[in-house]
Tab-separated table of C-alpha atoms in Angstrom:
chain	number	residue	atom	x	y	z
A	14	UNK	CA	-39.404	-48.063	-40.965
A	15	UNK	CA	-37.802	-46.495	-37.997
A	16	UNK	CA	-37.538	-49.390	-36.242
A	17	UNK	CA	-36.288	-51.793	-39.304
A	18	UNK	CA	-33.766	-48.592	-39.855
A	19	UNK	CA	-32.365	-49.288	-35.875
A	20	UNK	CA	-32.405	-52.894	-36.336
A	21	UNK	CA	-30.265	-52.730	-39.705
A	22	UNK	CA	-27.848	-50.656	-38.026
A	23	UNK	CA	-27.409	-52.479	-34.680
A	24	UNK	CA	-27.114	-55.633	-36.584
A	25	UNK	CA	-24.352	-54.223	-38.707
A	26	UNK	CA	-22.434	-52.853	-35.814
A	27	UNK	CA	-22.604	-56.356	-34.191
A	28	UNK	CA	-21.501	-57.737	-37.322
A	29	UNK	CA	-18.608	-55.134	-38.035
A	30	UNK	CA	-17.898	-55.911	-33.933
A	31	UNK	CA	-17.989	-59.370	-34.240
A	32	UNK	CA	-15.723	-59.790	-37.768
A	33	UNK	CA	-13.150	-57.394	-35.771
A	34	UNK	CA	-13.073	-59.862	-32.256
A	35	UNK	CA	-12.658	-62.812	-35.006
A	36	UNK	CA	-9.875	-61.398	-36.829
A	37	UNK	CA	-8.162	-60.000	-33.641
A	38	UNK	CA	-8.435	-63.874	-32.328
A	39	UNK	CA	-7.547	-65.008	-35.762
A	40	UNK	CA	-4.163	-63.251	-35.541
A	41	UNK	CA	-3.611	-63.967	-32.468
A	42	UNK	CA	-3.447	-67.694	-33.216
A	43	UNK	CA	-1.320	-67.057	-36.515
A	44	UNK	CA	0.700	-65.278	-34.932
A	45	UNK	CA	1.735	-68.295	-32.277
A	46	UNK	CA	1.445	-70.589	-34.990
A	47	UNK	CA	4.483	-69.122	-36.639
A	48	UNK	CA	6.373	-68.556	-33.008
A	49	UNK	CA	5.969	-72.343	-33.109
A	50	UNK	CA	7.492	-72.830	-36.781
A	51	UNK	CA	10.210	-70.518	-36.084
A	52	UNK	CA	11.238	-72.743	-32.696
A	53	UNK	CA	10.279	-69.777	-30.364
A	54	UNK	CA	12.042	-67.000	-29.702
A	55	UNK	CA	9.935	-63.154	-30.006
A	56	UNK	CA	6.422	-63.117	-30.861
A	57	UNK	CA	5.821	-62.105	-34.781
A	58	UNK	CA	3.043	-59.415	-35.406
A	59	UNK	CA	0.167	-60.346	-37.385
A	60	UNK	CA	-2.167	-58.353	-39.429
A	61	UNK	CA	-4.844	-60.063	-41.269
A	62	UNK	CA	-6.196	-57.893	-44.008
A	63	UNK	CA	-9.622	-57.566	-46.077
A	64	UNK	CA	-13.689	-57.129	-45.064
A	65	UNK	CA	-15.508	-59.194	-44.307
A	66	UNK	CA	-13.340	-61.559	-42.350
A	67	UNK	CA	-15.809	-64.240	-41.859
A	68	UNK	CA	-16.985	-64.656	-45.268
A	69	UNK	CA	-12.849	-65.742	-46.062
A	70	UNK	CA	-13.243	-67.862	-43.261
A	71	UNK	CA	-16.116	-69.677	-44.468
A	72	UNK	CA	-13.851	-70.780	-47.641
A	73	UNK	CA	-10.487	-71.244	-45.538
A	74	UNK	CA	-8.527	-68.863	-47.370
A	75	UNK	CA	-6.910	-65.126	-46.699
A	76	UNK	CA	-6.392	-63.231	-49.128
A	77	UNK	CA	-3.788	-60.863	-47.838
A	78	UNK	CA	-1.874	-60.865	-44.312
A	79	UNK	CA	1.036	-58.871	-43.279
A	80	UNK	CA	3.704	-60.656	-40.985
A	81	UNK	CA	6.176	-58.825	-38.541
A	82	UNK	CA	8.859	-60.883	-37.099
A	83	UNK	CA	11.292	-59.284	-35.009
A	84	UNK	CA	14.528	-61.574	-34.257
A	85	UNK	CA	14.870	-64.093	-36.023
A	86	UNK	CA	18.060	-66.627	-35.614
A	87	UNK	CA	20.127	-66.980	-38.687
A	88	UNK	CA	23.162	-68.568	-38.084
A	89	UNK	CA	25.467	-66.972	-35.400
A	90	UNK	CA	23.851	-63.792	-35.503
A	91	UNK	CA	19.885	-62.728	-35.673
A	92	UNK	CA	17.991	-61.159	-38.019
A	93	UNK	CA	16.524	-58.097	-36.654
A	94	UNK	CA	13.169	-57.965	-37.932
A	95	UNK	CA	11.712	-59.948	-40.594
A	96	UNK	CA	8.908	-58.278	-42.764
A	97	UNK	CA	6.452	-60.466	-45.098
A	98	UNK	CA	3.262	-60.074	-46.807
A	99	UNK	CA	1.711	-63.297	-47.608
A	100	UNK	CA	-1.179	-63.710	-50.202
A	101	UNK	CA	-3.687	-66.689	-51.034
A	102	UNK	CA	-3.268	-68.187	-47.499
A	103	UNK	CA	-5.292	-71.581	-47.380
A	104	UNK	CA	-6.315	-72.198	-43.835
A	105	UNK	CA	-5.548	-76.038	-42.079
A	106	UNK	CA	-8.515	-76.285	-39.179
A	107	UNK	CA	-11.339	-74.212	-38.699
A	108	UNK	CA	-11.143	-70.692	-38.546
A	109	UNK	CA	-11.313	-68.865	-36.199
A	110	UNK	CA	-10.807	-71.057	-33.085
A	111	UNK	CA	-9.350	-74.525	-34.223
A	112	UNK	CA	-6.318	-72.970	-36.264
A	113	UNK	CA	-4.089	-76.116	-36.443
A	114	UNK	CA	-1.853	-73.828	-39.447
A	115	UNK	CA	-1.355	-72.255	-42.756
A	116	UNK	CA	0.060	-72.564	-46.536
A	117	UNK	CA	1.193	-69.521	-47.702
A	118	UNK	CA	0.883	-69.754	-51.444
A	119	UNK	CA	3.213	-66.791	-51.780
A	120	UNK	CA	5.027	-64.644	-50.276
A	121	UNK	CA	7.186	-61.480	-50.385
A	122	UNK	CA	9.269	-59.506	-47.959
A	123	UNK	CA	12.465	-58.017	-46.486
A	124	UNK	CA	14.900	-58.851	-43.876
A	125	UNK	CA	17.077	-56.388	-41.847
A	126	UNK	CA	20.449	-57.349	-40.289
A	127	UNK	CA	20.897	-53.740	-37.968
A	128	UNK	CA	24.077	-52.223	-37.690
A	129	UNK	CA	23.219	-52.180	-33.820
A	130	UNK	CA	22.449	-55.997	-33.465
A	131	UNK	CA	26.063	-56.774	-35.381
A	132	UNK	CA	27.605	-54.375	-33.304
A	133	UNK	CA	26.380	-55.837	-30.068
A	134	UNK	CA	26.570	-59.814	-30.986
A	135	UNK	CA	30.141	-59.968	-33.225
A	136	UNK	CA	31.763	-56.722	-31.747
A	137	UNK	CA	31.281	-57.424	-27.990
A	138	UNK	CA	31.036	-53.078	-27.747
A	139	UNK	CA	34.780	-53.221	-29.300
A	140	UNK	CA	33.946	-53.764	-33.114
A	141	UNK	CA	31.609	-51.187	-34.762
A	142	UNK	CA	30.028	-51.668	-38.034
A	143	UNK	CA	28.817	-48.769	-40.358
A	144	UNK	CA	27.505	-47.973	-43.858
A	145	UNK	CA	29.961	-46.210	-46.317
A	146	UNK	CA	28.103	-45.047	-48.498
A	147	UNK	CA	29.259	-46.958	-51.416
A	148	UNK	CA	28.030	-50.356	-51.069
A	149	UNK	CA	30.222	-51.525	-48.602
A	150	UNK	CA	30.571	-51.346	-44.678
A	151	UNK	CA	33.078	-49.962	-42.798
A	152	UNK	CA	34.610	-51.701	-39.763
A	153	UNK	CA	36.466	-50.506	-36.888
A	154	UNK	CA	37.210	-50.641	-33.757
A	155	UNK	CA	39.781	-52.219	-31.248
A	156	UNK	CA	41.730	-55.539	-30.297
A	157	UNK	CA	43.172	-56.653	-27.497
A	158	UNK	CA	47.030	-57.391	-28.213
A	159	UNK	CA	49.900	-58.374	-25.965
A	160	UNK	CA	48.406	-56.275	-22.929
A	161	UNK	CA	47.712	-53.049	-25.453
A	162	UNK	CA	44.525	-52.268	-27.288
A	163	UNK	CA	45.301	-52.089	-31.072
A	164	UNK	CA	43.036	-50.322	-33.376
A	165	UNK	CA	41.504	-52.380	-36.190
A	166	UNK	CA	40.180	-51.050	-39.597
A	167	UNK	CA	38.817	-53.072	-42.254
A	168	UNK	CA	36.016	-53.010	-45.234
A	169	UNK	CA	33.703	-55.863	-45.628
A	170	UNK	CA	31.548	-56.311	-49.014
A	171	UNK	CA	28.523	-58.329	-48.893
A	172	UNK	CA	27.675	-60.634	-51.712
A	173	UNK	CA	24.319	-63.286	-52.371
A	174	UNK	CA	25.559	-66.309	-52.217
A	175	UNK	CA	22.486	-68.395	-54.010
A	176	UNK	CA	19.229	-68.266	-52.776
A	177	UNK	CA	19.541	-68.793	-49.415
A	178	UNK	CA	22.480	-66.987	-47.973
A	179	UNK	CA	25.081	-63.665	-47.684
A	180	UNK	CA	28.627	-64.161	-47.161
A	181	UNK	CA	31.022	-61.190	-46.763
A	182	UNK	CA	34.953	-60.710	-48.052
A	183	UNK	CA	36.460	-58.777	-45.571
A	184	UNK	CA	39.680	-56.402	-47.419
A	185	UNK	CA	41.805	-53.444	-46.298
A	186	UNK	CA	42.222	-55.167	-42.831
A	187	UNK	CA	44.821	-52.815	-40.756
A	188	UNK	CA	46.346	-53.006	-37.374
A	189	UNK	CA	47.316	-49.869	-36.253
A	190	UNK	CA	49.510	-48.787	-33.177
A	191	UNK	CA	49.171	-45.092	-32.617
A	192	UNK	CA	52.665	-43.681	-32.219
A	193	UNK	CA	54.538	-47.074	-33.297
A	194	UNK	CA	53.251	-48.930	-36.115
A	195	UNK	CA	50.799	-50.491	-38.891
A	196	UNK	CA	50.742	-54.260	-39.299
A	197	UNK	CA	48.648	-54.946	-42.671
A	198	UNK	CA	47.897	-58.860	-42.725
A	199	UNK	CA	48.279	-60.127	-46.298
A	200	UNK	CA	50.393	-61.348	-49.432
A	201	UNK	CA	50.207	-58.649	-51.075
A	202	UNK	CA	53.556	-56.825	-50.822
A	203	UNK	CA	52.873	-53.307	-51.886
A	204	UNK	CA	49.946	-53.463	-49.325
A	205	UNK	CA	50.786	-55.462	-46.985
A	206	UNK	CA	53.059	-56.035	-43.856
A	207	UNK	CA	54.327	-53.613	-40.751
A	208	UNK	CA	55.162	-50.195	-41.415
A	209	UNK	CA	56.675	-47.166	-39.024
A	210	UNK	CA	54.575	-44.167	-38.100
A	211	UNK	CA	56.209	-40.986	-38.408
A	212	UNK	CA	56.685	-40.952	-34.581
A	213	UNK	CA	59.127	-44.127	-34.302
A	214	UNK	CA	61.064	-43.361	-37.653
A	215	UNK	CA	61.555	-39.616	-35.899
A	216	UNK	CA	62.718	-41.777	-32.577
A	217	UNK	CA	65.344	-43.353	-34.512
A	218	UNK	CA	66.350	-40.921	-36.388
A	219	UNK	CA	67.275	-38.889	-33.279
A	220	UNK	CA	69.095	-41.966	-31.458
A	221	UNK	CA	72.065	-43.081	-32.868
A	222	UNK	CA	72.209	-46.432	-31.266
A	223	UNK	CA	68.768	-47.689	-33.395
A	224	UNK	CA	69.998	-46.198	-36.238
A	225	UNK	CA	72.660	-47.702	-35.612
A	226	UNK	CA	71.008	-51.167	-35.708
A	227	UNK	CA	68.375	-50.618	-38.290
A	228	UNK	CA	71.319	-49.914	-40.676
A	229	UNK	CA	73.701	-52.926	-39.569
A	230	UNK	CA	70.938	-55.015	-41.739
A	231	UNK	CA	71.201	-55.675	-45.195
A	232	UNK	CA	68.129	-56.178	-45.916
A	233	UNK	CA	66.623	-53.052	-44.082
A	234	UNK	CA	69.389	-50.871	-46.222
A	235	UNK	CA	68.809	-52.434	-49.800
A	236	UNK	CA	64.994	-51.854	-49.024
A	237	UNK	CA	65.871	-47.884	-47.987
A	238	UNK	CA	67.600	-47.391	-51.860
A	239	UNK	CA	70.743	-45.502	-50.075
A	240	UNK	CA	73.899	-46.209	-51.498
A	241	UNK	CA	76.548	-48.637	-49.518
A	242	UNK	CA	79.087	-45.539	-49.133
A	243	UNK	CA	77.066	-43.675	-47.756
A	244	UNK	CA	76.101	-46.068	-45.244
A	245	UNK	CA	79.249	-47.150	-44.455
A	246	UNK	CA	79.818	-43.572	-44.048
A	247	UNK	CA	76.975	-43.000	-41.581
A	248	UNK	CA	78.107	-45.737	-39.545
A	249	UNK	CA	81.819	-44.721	-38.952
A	250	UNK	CA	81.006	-41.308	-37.912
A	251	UNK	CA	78.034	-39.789	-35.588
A	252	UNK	CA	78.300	-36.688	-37.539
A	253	UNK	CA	77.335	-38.233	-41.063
A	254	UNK	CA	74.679	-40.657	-39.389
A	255	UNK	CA	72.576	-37.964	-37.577
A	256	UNK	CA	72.885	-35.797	-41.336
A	257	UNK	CA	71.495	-38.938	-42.480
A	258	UNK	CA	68.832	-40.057	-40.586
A	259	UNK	CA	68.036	-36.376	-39.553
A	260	UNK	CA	66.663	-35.616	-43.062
A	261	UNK	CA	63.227	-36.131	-44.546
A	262	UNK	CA	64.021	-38.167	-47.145
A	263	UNK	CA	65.520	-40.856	-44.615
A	264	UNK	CA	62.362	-40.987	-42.766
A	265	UNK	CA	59.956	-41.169	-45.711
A	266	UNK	CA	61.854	-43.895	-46.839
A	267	UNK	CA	61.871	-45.602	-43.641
A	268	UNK	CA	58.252	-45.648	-43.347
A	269	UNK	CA	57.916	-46.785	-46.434
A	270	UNK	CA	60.124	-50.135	-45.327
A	271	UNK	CA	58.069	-53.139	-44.951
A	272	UNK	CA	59.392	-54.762	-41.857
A	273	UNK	CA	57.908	-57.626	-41.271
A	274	UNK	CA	60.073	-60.176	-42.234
A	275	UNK	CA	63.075	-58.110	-40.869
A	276	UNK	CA	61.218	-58.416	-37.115
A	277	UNK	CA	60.998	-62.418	-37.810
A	278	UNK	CA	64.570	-63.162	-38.731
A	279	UNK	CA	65.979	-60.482	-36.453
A	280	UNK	CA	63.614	-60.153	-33.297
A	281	UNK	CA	66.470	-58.520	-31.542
A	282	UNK	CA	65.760	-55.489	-33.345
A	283	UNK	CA	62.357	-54.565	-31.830
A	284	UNK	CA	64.003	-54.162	-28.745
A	285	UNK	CA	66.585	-52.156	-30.249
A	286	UNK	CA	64.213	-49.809	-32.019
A	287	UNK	CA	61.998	-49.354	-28.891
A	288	UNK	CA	58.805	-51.817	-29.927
A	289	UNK	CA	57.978	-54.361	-27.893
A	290	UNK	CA	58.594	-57.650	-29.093
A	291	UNK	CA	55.489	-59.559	-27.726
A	292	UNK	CA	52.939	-57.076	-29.370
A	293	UNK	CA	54.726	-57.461	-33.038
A	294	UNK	CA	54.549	-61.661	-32.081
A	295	UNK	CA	50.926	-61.467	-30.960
A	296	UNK	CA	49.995	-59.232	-34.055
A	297	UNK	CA	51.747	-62.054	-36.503
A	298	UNK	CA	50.038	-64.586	-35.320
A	299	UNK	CA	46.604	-63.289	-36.019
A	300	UNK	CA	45.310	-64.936	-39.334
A	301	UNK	CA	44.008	-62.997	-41.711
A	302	UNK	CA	41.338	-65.831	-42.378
A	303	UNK	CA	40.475	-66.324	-38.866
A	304	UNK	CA	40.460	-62.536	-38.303
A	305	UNK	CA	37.925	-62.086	-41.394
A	306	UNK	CA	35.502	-64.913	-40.439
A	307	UNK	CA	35.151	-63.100	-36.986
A	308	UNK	CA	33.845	-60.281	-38.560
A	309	UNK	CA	31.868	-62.029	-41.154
A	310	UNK	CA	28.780	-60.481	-41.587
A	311	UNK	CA	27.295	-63.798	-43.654
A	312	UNK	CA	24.159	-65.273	-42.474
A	313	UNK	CA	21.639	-67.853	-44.318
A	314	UNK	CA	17.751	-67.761	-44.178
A	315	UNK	CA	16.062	-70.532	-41.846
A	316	UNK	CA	14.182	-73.614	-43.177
A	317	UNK	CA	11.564	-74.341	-42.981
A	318	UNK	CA	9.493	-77.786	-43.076
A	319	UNK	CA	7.841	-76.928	-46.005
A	320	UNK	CA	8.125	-74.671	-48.958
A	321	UNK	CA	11.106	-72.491	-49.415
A	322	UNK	CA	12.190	-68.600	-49.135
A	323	UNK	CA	14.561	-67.335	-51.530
A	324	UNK	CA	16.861	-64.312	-52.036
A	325	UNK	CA	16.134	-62.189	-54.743
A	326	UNK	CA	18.364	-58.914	-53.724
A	327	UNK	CA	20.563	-57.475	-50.813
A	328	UNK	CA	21.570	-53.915	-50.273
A	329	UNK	CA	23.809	-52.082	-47.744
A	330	UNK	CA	21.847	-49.072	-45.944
A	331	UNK	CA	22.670	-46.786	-43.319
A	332	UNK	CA	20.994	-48.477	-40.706
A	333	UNK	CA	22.215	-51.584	-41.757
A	334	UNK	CA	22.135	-54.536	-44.348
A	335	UNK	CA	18.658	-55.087	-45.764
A	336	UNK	CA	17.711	-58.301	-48.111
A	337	UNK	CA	15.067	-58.812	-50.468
A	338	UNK	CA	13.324	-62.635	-49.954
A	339	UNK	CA	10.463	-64.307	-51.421
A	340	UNK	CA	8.891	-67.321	-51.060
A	341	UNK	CA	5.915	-70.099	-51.648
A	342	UNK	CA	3.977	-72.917	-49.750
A	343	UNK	CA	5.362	-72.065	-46.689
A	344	UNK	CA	3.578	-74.344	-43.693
A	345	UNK	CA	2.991	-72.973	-40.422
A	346	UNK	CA	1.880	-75.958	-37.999
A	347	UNK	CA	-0.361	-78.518	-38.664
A	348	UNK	CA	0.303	-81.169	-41.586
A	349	UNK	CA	1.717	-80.177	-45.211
A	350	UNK	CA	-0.912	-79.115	-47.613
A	351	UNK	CA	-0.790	-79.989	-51.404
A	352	UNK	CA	0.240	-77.500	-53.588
A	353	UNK	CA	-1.880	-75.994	-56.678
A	354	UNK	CA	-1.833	-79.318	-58.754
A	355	UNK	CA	-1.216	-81.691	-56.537
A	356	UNK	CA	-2.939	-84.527	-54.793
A	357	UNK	CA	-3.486	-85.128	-51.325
């Protein structure tokens, strides 16, 4: 009985030894398999679950396995990791050492765009890209303009678009020039166009000359809400212009003046009001749509030859943006298997 008792147990341990080498082997062959499928790139991780192993490879089907894929291209940026776990898996070839491929019956999983990734591949280290805690994502970061970096804010919202892709509106896009200016690209003319800061309405406030030149303009002065006399006041004597311009309701208003189209028709008057004229050109011709699509964030799931992944949610988290996907009779190498109810 002793002996029968020893003999039991080695053979089990061989067995237990052997089903672990087979499955080890077994994922190791999946796991190129779907390399392959993918067209390269990182190694996936693959974990085959359930015990006995070799009694599902006697019927060529797994029940369970759990798939790690860590960058995967979508589009012009890469999915950081991929995460799947894939039931009813009918094997193509004989397990475990003539895998020719799989058919993943179904499927379910997430993907995760990182905040680092986006940062590194659409931000070149200038452009960063955070969670704001309310759904949307918060970019900012820094542009070269005209010689001078200009700081860029802007919110981006991301949307499904279907079942096979995100796409992002990008809003509240800001160029800012610490000490000068904010140039808001847009239609939108409560929002939009280029405003003082405090700094350069205070600078020409305190020189007469740019006063001076700010308030030779029509179209600057009906925008301001100050009445002709006392313009015309202002201009004909130093002493009424500095009591003018010197007072906080002058410079409120002034910052409040959307000068955009004033720079345009008069580009004379950047000089005169201390702002160089080629960083207000190079700023207007930045398109808001070109701009946006820069810092799109949109991205659409890879194809595959057979069967399909789908969408089913997206959410923005702080380490990044995170979709939901499912999917059926996904083929990894070999030929395409029928489908429940279908012939060969």
């Amino acid at each position: 009985m002793f002996k029968l008792a020893v003999a039991v147990v080695v053979s089990g341990s061989l067995f237990v030894a052997g089903d672990r080498l087979s499955v080890a082997y077994a994922e190791d062959k999946a796991a190129e398999k779907i390399r392959q499928s993918l067209g390269g790139g990182a190694r996936p991780e693959v974990e085959i679950q359930g015990f006995p192993f070799l009694t599902q490879v006697l019927s060529q089907r797994i029940d369970r396995a759990d798939v790690t894929v860590p960058d995967v291209a979508a589009d012009k940026i890469s999915i950081a990791e991929v995460h799947a776990t894939a039931e009813d898996i009918r094997i193509v070839g004989d397990l475990p050492t003539a895998v020719e491929g799989a058919v993943v019956d179904r499927m379910d999983g997430d993907v995760l765009l990182s905040f680092d990734d986006l940062n590194r591949e659409l931000g070149a280290s200038q452009v960063k890209f955070t969670e704001t805690g309310s759904g949307g994502i918060r970019i900012a970061g820094s542009l070269p303009v005209a010689g001078r970096e200009v700081s860029l804010r802007a919110r981006a919202y991301i949307r499904q678009d279907g079942d096979r892709a995100v796409s992002t509106t990008v809003k509240d896009m800001s160029l800012d020039v610490p000490g000068l200016f904010t140039y808001r690209p847009g239609k939108d003319p409560e929002r939009s166009g280029l405003r003082l800061h405090a700094e350069a309405a205070q600078r020409i406030g305190r020189e007469a000359a740019r006063a001076k030149a700010l308030l030779a303009l029509p179209a600057v002065v009906e925008r301001l809400g100050i009445p002709g006399e006392q313009i015309d006041r202002a201009l004909r004597s130093e002493a009424k212009l500095s009591e003018l311009t010197g007072s906080p309701r002058f410079l409120k208003q002034l910052m409040k003046v959307n000068l955009v189209d004033v720079v345009v028709d008069h580009p004379w008057l950047l000089e005169k009001v201390g702002i160089d004229p080629k960083l207000v050109g190079g700023l207007l011709k930045l398109k808001p749509p070109q701009l946006s699509e820069s810092l799109s964030l949109s991205f659409e799931l890879p194809k595959f030859a057979t069967g399909e992944i789908r969408l089913r949610g997206i959410a923005v988290e702080s380490e990044g943006i995170r979709a939901d996907l499912t999917g059926s009779g996904l083929a990894f190498g070999g030929k395409k298997q029928p489908r429940k109810g279908e012939s060969r």
